Tab-separated table of C-alpha atoms in Angstrom:
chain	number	residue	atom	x	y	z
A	1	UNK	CA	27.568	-38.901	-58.395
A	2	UNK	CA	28.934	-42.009	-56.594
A	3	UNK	CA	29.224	-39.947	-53.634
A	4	UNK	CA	25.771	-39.318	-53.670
A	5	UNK	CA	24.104	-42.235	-53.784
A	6	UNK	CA	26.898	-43.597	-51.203
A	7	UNK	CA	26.505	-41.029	-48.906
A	8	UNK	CA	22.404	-42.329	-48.812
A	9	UNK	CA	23.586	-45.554	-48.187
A	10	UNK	CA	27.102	-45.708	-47.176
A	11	UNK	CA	29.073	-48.573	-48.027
A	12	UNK	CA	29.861	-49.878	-44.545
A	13	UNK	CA	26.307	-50.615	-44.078
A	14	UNK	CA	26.876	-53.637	-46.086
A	15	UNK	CA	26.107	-57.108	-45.251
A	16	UNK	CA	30.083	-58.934	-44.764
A	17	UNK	CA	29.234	-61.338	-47.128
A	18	UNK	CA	28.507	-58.521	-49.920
A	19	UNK	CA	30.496	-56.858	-52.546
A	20	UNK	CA	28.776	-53.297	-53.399
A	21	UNK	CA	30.460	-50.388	-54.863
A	22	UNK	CA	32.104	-49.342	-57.719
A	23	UNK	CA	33.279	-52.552	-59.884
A	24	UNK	CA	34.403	-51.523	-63.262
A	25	UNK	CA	35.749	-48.263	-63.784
A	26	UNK	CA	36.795	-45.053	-62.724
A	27	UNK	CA	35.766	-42.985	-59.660
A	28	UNK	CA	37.091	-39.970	-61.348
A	29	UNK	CA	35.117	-40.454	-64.877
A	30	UNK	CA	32.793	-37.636	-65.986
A	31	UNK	CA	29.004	-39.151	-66.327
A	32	UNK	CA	27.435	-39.083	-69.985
A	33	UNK	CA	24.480	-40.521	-68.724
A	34	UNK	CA	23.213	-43.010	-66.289
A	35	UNK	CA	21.351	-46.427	-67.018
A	36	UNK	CA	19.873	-47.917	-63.654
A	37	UNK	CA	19.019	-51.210	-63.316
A	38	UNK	CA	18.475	-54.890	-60.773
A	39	UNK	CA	20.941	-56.477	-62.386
A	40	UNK	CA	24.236	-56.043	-65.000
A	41	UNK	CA	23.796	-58.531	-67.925
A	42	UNK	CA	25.062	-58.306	-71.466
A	43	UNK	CA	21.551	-57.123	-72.917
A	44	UNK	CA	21.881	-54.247	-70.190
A	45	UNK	CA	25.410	-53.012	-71.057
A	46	UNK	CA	24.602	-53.314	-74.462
A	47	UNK	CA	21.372	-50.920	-73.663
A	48	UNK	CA	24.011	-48.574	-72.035
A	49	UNK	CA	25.752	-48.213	-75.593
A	50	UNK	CA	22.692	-47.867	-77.167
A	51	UNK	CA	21.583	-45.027	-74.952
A	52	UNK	CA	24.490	-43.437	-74.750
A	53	UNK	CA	25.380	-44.472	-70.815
A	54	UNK	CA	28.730	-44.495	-69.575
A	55	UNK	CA	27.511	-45.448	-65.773
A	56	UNK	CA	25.439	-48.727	-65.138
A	57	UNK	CA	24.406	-48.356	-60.926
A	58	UNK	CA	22.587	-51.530	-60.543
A	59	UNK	CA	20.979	-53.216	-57.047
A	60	UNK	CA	22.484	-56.592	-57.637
A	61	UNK	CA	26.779	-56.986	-57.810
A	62	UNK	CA	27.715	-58.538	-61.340
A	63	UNK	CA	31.249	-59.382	-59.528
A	64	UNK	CA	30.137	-61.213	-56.424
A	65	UNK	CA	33.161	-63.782	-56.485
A	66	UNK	CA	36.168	-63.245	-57.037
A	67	UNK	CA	37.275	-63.383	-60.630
A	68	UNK	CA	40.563	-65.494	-61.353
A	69	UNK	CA	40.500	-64.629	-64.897
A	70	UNK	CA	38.452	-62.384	-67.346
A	71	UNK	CA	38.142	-64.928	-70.749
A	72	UNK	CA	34.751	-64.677	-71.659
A	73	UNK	CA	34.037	-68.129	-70.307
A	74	UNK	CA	30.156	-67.059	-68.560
A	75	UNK	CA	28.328	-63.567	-68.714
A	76	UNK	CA	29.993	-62.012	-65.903
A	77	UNK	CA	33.263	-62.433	-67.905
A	78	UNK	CA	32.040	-61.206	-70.822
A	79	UNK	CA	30.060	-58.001	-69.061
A	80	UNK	CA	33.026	-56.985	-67.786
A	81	UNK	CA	35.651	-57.084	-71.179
A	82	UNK	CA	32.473	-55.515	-73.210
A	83	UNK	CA	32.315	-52.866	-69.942
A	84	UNK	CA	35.785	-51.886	-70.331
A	85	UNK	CA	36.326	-52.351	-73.885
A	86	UNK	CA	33.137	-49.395	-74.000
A	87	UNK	CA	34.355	-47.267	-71.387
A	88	UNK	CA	31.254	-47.710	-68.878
A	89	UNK	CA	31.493	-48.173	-65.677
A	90	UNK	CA	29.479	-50.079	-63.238
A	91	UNK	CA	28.392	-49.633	-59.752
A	92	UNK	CA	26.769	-51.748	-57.179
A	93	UNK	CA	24.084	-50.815	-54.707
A	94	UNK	CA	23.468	-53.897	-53.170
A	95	UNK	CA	23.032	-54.703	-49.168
A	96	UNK	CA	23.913	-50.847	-48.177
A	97	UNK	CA	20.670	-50.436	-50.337
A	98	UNK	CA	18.421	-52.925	-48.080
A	99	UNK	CA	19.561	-51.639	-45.256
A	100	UNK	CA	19.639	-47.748	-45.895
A	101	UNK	CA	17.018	-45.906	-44.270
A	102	UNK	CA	14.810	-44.658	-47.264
A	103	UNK	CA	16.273	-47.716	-49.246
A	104	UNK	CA	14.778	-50.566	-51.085
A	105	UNK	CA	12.073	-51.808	-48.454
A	106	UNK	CA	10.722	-48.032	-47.770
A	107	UNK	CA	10.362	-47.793	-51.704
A	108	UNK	CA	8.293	-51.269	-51.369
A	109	UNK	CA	6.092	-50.032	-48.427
A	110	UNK	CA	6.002	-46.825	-50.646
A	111	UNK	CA	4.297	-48.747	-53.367
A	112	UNK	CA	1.654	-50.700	-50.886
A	113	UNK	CA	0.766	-47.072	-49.580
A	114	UNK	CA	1.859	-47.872	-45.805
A	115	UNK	CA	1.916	-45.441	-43.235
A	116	UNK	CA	4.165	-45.067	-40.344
A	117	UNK	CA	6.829	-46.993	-41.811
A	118	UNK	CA	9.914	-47.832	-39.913
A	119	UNK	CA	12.988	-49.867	-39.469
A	120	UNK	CA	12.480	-52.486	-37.422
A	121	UNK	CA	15.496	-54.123	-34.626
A	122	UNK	CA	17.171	-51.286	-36.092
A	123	UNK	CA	20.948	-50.692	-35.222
A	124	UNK	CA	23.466	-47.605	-35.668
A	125	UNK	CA	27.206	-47.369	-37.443
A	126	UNK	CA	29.534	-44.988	-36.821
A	127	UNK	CA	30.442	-43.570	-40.111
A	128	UNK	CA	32.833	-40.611	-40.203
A	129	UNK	CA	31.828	-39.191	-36.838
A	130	UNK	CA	28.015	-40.071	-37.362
A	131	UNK	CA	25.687	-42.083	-35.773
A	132	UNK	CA	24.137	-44.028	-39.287
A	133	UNK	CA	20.654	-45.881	-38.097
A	134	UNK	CA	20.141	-48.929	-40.612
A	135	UNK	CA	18.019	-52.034	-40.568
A	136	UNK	CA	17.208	-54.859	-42.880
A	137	UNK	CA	13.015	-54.962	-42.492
A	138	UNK	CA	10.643	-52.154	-42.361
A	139	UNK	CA	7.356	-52.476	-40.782
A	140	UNK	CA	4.254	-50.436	-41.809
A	141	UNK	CA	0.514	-50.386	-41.325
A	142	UNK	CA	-2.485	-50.716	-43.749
A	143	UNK	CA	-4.592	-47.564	-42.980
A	144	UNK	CA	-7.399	-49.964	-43.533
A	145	UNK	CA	-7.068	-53.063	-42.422
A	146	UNK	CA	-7.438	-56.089	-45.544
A	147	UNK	CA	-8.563	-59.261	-45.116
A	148	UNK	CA	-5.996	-61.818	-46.639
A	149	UNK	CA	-7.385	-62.030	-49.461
A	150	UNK	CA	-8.092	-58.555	-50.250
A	151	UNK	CA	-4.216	-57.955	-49.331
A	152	UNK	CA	-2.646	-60.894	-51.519
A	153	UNK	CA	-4.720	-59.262	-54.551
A	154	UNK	CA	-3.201	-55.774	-53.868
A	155	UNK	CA	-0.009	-56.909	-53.110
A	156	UNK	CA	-0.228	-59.283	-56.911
A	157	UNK	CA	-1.381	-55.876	-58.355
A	158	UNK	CA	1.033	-53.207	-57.363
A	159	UNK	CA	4.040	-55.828	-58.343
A	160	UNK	CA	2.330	-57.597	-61.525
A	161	UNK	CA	2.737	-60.827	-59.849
A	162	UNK	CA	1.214	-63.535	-61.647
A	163	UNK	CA	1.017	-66.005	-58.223
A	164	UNK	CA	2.219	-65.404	-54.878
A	165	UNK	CA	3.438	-68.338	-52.634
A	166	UNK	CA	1.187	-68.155	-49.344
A	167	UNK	CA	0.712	-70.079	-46.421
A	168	UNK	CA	-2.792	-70.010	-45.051
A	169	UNK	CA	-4.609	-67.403	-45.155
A	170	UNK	CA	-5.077	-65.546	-42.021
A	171	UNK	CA	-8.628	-65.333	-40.516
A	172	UNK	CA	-7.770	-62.036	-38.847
A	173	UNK	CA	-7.572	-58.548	-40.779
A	174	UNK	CA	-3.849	-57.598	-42.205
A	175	UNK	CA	-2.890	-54.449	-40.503
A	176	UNK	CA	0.254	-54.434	-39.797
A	177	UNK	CA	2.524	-55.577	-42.735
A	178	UNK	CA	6.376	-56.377	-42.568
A	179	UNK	CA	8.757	-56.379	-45.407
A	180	UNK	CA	12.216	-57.570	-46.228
A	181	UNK	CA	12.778	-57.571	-50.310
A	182	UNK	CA	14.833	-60.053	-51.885
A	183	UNK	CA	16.107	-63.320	-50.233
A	184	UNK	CA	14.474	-62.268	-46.888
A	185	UNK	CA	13.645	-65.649	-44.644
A	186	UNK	CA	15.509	-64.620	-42.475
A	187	UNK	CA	13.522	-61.690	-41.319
A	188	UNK	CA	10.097	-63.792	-40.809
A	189	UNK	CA	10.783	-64.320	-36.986
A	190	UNK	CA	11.565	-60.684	-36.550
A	191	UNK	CA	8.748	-59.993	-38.118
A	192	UNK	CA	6.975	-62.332	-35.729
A	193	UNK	CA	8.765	-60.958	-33.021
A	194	UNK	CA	7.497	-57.246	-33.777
A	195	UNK	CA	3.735	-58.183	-33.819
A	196	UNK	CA	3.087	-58.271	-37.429
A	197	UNK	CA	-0.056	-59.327	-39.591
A	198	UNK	CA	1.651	-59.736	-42.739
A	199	UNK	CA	5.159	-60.193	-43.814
A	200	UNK	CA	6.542	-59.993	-47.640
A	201	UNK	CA	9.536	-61.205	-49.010
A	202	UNK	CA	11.125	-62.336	-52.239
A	203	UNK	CA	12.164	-65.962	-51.625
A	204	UNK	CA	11.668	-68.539	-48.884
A	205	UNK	CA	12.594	-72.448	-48.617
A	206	UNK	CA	9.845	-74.352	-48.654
A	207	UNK	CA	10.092	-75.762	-45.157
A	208	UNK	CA	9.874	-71.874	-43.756
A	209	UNK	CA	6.285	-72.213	-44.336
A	210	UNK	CA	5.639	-74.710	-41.306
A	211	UNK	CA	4.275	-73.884	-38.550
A	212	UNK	CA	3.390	-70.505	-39.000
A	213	UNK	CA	-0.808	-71.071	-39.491
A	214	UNK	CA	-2.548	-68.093	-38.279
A	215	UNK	CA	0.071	-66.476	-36.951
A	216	UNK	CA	1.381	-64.837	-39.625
A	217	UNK	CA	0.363	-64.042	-43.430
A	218	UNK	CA	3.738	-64.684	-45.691
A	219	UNK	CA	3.245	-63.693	-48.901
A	220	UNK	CA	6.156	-64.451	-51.459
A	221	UNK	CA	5.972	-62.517	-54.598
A	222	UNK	CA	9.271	-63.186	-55.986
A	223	UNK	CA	13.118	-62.336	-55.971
A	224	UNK	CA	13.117	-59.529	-59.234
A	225	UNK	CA	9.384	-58.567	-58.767
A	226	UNK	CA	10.046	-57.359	-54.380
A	227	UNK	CA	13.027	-55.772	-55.944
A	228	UNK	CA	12.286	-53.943	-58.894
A	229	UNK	CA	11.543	-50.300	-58.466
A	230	UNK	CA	14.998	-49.635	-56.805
A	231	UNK	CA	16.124	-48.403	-59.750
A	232	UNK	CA	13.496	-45.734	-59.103
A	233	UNK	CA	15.735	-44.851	-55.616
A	234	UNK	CA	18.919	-44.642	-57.686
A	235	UNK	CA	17.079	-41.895	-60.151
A	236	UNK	CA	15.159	-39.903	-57.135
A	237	UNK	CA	18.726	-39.540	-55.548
A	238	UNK	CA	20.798	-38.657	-58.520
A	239	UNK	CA	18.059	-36.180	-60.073
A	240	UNK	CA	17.938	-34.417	-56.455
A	241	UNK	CA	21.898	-34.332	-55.780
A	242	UNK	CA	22.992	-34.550	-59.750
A	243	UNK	CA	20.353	-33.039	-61.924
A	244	UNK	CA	22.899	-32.775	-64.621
A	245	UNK	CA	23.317	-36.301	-65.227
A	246	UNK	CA	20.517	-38.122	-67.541
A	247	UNK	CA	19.296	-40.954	-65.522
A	248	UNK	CA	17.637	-43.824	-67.760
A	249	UNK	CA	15.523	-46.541	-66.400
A	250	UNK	CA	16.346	-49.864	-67.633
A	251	UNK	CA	14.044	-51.054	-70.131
A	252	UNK	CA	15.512	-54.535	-69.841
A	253	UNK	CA	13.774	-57.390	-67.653
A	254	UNK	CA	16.529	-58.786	-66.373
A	255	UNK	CA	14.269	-61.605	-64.310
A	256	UNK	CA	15.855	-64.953	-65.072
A	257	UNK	CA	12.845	-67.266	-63.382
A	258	UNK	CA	10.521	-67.989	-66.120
A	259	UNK	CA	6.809	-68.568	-65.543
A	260	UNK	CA	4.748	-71.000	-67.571
């Protein structure tokens, strides 16, 4: 099952900074059951017992730095020693995710209803002989065009976003929309770049903003909220290349950001 959902988005395709793949466990295991989730905290492992899961594949690494000691001293700690202690292991989907073709911004243009959605500056790995085509934002186009407005609202709908940080709104109709889930700043000038009306993300700094009046429409929904039907990419690929394993959909918000 590991090699299933890493042969959709193959571990090299990871950002250097990143630590995806399998972090507690055996490769070898045999699966019980599945529970896919955003992130790996102790409410989610403890869901796993509950539901009988063995496997936690999750978007977000629990071990993203390297840990000098397992005590129980913060909640990665103790994920890990209740993990083990339970025999379940845990896997990481993380930037091989973003960048997959078919990964976690072509489920987010999936949910706006884009068409024509592709990768955009898109590169290639060699992986095992083949040519692997990956990119971190997807562009797409609005089959009707929105005014800002009317996009923002969609856009608040489809996620459940209670606010969206926006800069102006654009006077021109939103056509063509770019996306780069998560922590994705760093995509806005490529978005720029590649002629786009809109672009969505999950965080920005507040000085991003600047500067960027009528030129683009950035719409910020959030860091959990861009990111949360990946578990939905996890299930699609196990239930198509592992139909014997019970996949289980978190029912856990992991979100830490509160909003009051």
């Amino acid at each position: 099952m590991v090699d299933a959902l890493e042969r959709f988005a193959p571990l090299p395709l990871q950002e250097s900074y990143d630590n995806a793949g399998l972090q507690v466990g055996l490769t070898e295991a045999e699966v019980s059951g599945a529970l896919l989730c955003l992130d790996v905290t102790e409410a989610v492992v403890d869901e796993a017992i509950a539901r009988g899961c063995n496997l936690i594949v999750a978007h977000h690494p629990l071990i993203f730095h390297k840990l000098s000691s397992i005590t129980g001293a913060d909640y990665v700690q103790r994920c890990v020693a209740k993990a083990i202690k339970n025999d379940i292991a845990i896997l990481a989907m993380h930037t091989n995710m973003d960048n997959a073709v078919g990964g976690v911004n072509y489920r987010i243009a999936d949910k706006l209803g884009l068409s024509d959605v592709e990768t955009i500056e898109c590169r290639s790995m060699d992986i095992n002989g083949e040519k692997i085509p990956y990119g971190s934002v997807v562009m797409g186009i609005e089959e009707k065009p929105l005014s800002a407005q009317e996009f923002i609202q969609k856009v608040k709908s489809i996620f459940n976003v209670d606010c969206v940080q926006a800069n102006q709104l654009l006077k021109r109709k939103i056509q063509k929309v770019a996306i780069c889930g998560g922590a994705g700043s760093f995509a806005l000038q490529t978005a720029i770049d590649h002629g786009a009306d809109a672009f969505i993300t999950g965080e920005m700094h507040y000085h991003e903003f600047f500067g960027h009046e009528q030129e683009i429409q950035i719409v910020v929904i959030g860091h959990y909220q861009s990111e949360q039907f990946t578990n939905e990419i996890f299930r699609d690929i196990i239930n198509r290349e592992c139909p014997e394993v019970e996949c289980l959909l978190t029912k856990t918000n992991t979100n830490p950001i509160l909003y009051l």
